[in-house]
């Protein structure tokens, strides 16, 4: 049986208390929400906090509040199942509900939280392996080693952004609140990440993610999430497209497309977005179809599929334009 | 480093249990190794197979990724608690009847996940059953007998006639 | 009469056929629950890891982290000093080798000279708990002198001097077989169409849900008991006896096979961890348990061999196979395992579905630095079956014949001999094809659906048990003992192992049928080498036929013992006594009778304690040439399958909405169990077809790419298609009540049927398993560029072959031996 390493367990009852415990213990500590990412990583010995701070007792981190028109706020400890089943979210943010519903499995979604999903560790099939396995490659840069086996001449780690909600939340312009020893802050989700497989978040040490803030729903924008994976359950995205289009009538006035599962952060498909802004985009219209297909082609270049996930990297890269086009079509009225 | 043991109390299958264990032990380990409830199985210990599914306060979760400490004070249901004394739960009855349990190693996980499904949705479609059971892997049956068993159990729980089809037991 | 309307009456009668009047069967043929169903659904079945004994220690193996190296030194001192560690076992302590086949005794319990793949065990540690044992493993220092790593057959051929083993055919060639039946030149000359194709079938693994586990303990009197998740307790017993010979004699070793949480062939070798646990229990005097992690299960493997193959085929205009020239290269991994048999199996069964007039087979198995391959469901036959069935599909297209028709019009005859001397018994493939073709509308749909929609067919056959045991001996393959108690209880003792397939139930059904009892009334005691007579194990689909025949013989003998005294007592002629409904009575006057228990008491009073034995040995094979030991079987099952696919032309991603499958089982002893085996096989075949692969990184030290349940992809509830199943009953004279196998055969046609359906959908060939979306996409892109729309290999390693063993075919007047021996035999 694969077992957890030994640790001391803390169970604060509020976010403030949790932050204090984390501050007391420094880098040896780590928060745990649903544990569906942290515990497997601990069993594989890629993360080995000796102080585990469980957030399950923090009632102030759970629940969905606010209104669609003003903006809905979701507590970090809200499970993916509750998010998926929440009637307000279903009505106001179907793309997010869809993205959550294609994460992992129903059992894992009963445990996993939105906060944990936002802070999901980057993945790589040289890294998501047992201690013994990694010993046979003399470890890698992300944990205990110095080479990146995906690109041995590269000075950086290319572990993959693998959360399903992140590309979408970046695209729609959602925000998060964090509290830490230095106080509270609220930032765009997109700013929570940076392009590095190891230091993939900008979250400061000891900072706790408390809430996710969704943008107001005013009928001017539509969003979509499209996921590529081998099986219709369990699997992480090997490509996850978040798309968001704002319209004035039939004309697209703003666009944001993020490519997940194909780089260390949700990569913006800037060129694609540029090509759509100012265009008339109507579902079923041949010209619009063509414009979307052409714009989606531009998603090929920024997609950085490497040989560290499921499926051939070359195919994943070729699939980016296809999936981007599909996500964009979903957004047409 | 050896963290001291802690005393944990939970209600498992309606019985109160108290046992001491180290904080890093999972619910799976404590159920099997300390409480001798070995009906809960394991096939990966990483959340990737569903064999370790138990109900915590009625919700199916993977006991390999839940600390025993997190289950403190909660109501845990394992396969040992599914039958009502000598009477099999309809799920068990139809798993047995149809051969939805070949080696049986995955069965506890499937039945506990299905139990929750049938509580939430007494008349699920085949597609809803597929989805609800999509966190559980079975390598023997090919899932079809499992779907059929859940459908029959649902019928019986709804008080309807639940007789397996001829094709299910004999082929075409 | 089979349900398909074919009659068994004009067939040669086997010795048990007379006992069967289908009309009067009370137990056989009915969908009983399995005898252990209740225990399986209530969580009471005790798998090996569920066992716990007082003072039990936990064992962990330290495994090699390098793929190929000489061991320079192993320092275990720090591990030994760790509090909580009770014993450390090193390789030198157990110098005797073992292995499943007598010809490849090439494994050490723990390596001490060399390691051959990542995962080869080096040290075993027993400690108070698993955490401590794991920590202790981290304290062991092993110094390796690294050798070059060989990860495929081409490298194996190239790195001739970098030998993984110092036995075999030289270099890294483990086995090389060369057989020729008939006149190949004449066969090709008579052909209207000749094709040559190269195929690759990637390796895959069993992935049983239960991770292997073993508990070993020593009794106070020095006997050692090993309880393990094994499919082959008898062979494990042999291996333990050999390795532990200096510590405990064979008759003091007891192996109990626990119920297996899935096996599929993956628990049929004796394993290092089993022997290590036994040795540590001797060393510590305490019970020792070891349970593998999922990653270790991948390393233990013994799964499907990757096979690179070339098939040259010559056919007439109607698709009759005039000549078949088949060459296979098996990537065997680091050890022999069943590999010798696997090699032969890649050549044995090409001939048992469609007549092959002249047949030439070359098979080579190579050692590589990967987890050892062995037998997985279909053992060695799915790979060539894939090649053959895809090639026939191509031929059908070229000849302009519907592929179902091509197959249907070229079937082997029942009760005939093949070119390579396989003796066919009952043969229901024609009916199978008719069922699936009709059910799916294949004739109307094939080649006629819109782009992206496809339908494909393939057929197959599999053996119902191997004709020869794994080590040569003249003893039975299966034995059953019956004990009849005054209470009316019948206890059936048999060495077979229930791995979920229901073999315990089969014993119960057969014995219950003979005695007119209900299956649940019996007690079934199995898989305990101290208590039960030998059965060779749950492999090669042998259990139903072999233990069934043994059980039938034992039961008929016991019935014979009871009949006499009861007839005397009732004053009824023996022939009028009937056993039914728990009673023994005069069939002409049912009132005149007694309970079964009373009948037993009367017989016991007359004859003393009642017990019988039954045993089974397969009939002598027709193939008597060297190498002809692999392939012969008491009978062959047949399957036809049709698969429907929906391919997304933009991505290559395809879905399988529906599968139609018909399986000729001979007779279904329990139709529900047969349907279960068919559906399970279809599922596993679909996994192999679509996604399963044991992939390694040859350029990264030979690590296994994805040793986890998550990344080794298998179909889930979301991928499983609708399956329409027909059971075709064409009773076979060698089977108990006419039964043949069902556990493996139905897997075989799925992979080629998927590839053929993809071709029908989008016009490209993926000559490789698994048929992944990226391969389909790649082939479609090539086609769009005007190249051949194909994804697959083009060449095989080029090697020298020894002279073939030449055997004349039955229709050439051969006698089943090599041509040279024919001459000597004729002289003497
Ligand atoms: C088999 C399997 C399949 C999966 N498939 C998918 C998939 O398809 N898509 C997908 O997106 N994910 C997948 N996951 C990953 C995971 O289950 C989800 O991402 C889940 O949402 C993680 O949430 P959690 O609460 O369990 O996180 P945890 O494991 O508790 O935490 C994850 C990380 O976030 C940190 N953290 C958690 N909460 C906070 C907080 N409030 N403040 C600060 N830090 C915090 C933790 O310290 C940890 O580093 C899969 C996991 C498994 C085991
Ligand atoms: S991308 Fe490179 S450094 Fe990063 S986890 Fe993978 S192998 Fe390690
Ligand atoms: S053991 Fe928990 S999911 Fe596999
Ligand atoms: S019945 Fe064996 S794994 Fe499901």
GROMACS .gro file of N, CA and C in nm, chain C residues 12 16 74 79 122 171 181-182 187 233 303 307-308 440 494 549 594 617 685 697 765 770 802:
model
   69
  517UNK      N    1  -1.839  -3.748  -3.356
  517UNK     CA    2  -1.788  -3.855  -3.270
  517UNK      C    3  -1.824  -3.827  -3.124
  521UNK      N    4  -1.809  -3.869  -2.215
  521UNK     CA    5  -1.912  -3.821  -2.124
  521UNK      C    6  -2.041  -3.780  -2.192
  579UNK      N    7   2.619  -0.426  -0.218
  579UNK     CA    8   2.492  -0.395  -0.152
  579UNK      C    9   2.522  -0.380  -0.004
  584UNK      N   10   2.010  -0.023   0.718
  584UNK     CA   11   1.873  -0.072   0.722
  584UNK      C   12   1.855  -0.169   0.837
  627UNK      N   13   1.609  -0.638  -0.529
  627UNK     CA   14   1.747  -0.657  -0.483
  627UNK      C   15   1.754  -0.696  -0.336
  676UNK      N   16   2.347  -1.368  -2.836
  676UNK     CA   17   2.309  -1.228  -2.830
  676UNK      C   18   2.194  -1.212  -2.732
  686UNK      N   19   0.500  -2.624  -4.280
  686UNK     CA   20   0.402  -2.729  -4.305
  686UNK      C   21   0.358  -2.719  -4.451
  687UNK      N   22   0.384  -2.822  -4.526
  687UNK     CA   23   0.340  -2.823  -4.666
  687UNK      C   24   0.440  -2.758  -4.759
  692UNK      N   25   0.202  -2.332  -5.283
  692UNK     CA   26   0.088  -2.256  -5.230
  692UNK      C   27   0.083  -2.115  -5.289
  738UNK      N   28  -0.130  -2.206  -0.778
  738UNK     CA   29  -0.068  -2.250  -0.652
  738UNK      C   30   0.027  -2.368  -0.672
  808UNK      N   31   0.272  -0.940  -1.883
  808UNK     CA   32   0.158  -0.915  -1.971
  808UNK      C   33   0.188  -0.941  -2.117
  812UNK      N   34   0.461  -0.734  -3.009
  812UNK     CA   35   0.500  -0.823  -3.118
  812UNK      C   36   0.502  -0.745  -3.249
  813UNK      N   37   0.616  -0.755  -3.315
  813UNK     CA   38   0.632  -0.698  -3.447
  813UNK      C   39   0.620  -0.817  -3.541
  945UNK      N   40  -2.622  -0.698  -3.679
  945UNK     CA   41  -2.568  -0.563  -3.698
  945UNK      C   42  -2.606  -0.505  -3.833
  999UNK      N   43  -1.056  -2.957  -0.496
  999UNK     CA   44  -0.987  -2.942  -0.625
  999UNK      C   45  -0.883  -2.832  -0.613
 1054UNK      N   46  -1.418  -3.201  -1.628
 1054UNK     CA   47  -1.412  -3.343  -1.661
 1054UNK      C   48  -1.372  -3.427  -1.539
 1099UNK      N   49  -3.577  -4.206  -0.158
 1099UNK     CA   50  -3.530  -4.157  -0.028
 1099UNK      C   51  -3.453  -4.028  -0.051
 1122UNK      N   52  -0.672  -3.583  -1.811
 1122UNK     CA   53  -0.556  -3.552  -1.896
 1122UNK      C   54  -0.610  -3.530  -2.036
 1190UNK      N   55  -1.058  -0.632  -2.454
 1190UNK     CA   56  -1.011  -0.621  -2.592
 1190UNK      C   57  -1.024  -0.478  -2.642
 1202UNK      N   58   1.036   0.461  -2.183
 1202UNK     CA   59   1.119   0.564  -2.244
 1202UNK      C   60   1.259   0.507  -2.265
 1270UNK      N   61  -0.563   0.285  -4.276
 1270UNK     CA   62  -0.525   0.167  -4.201
 1270UNK      C   63  -0.431   0.203  -4.087
 1275UNK      N   64  -0.212  -0.002  -2.985
 1275UNK     CA   65  -0.349   0.046  -2.993
 1275UNK      C   66  -0.372   0.141  -3.111
 1307UNK      N   67   1.752  -2.059  -3.844
 1307UNK     CA   68   1.799  -2.196  -3.862
 1307UNK      C   69   1.709  -2.267  -3.966
   0.00000   0.00000   0.00000
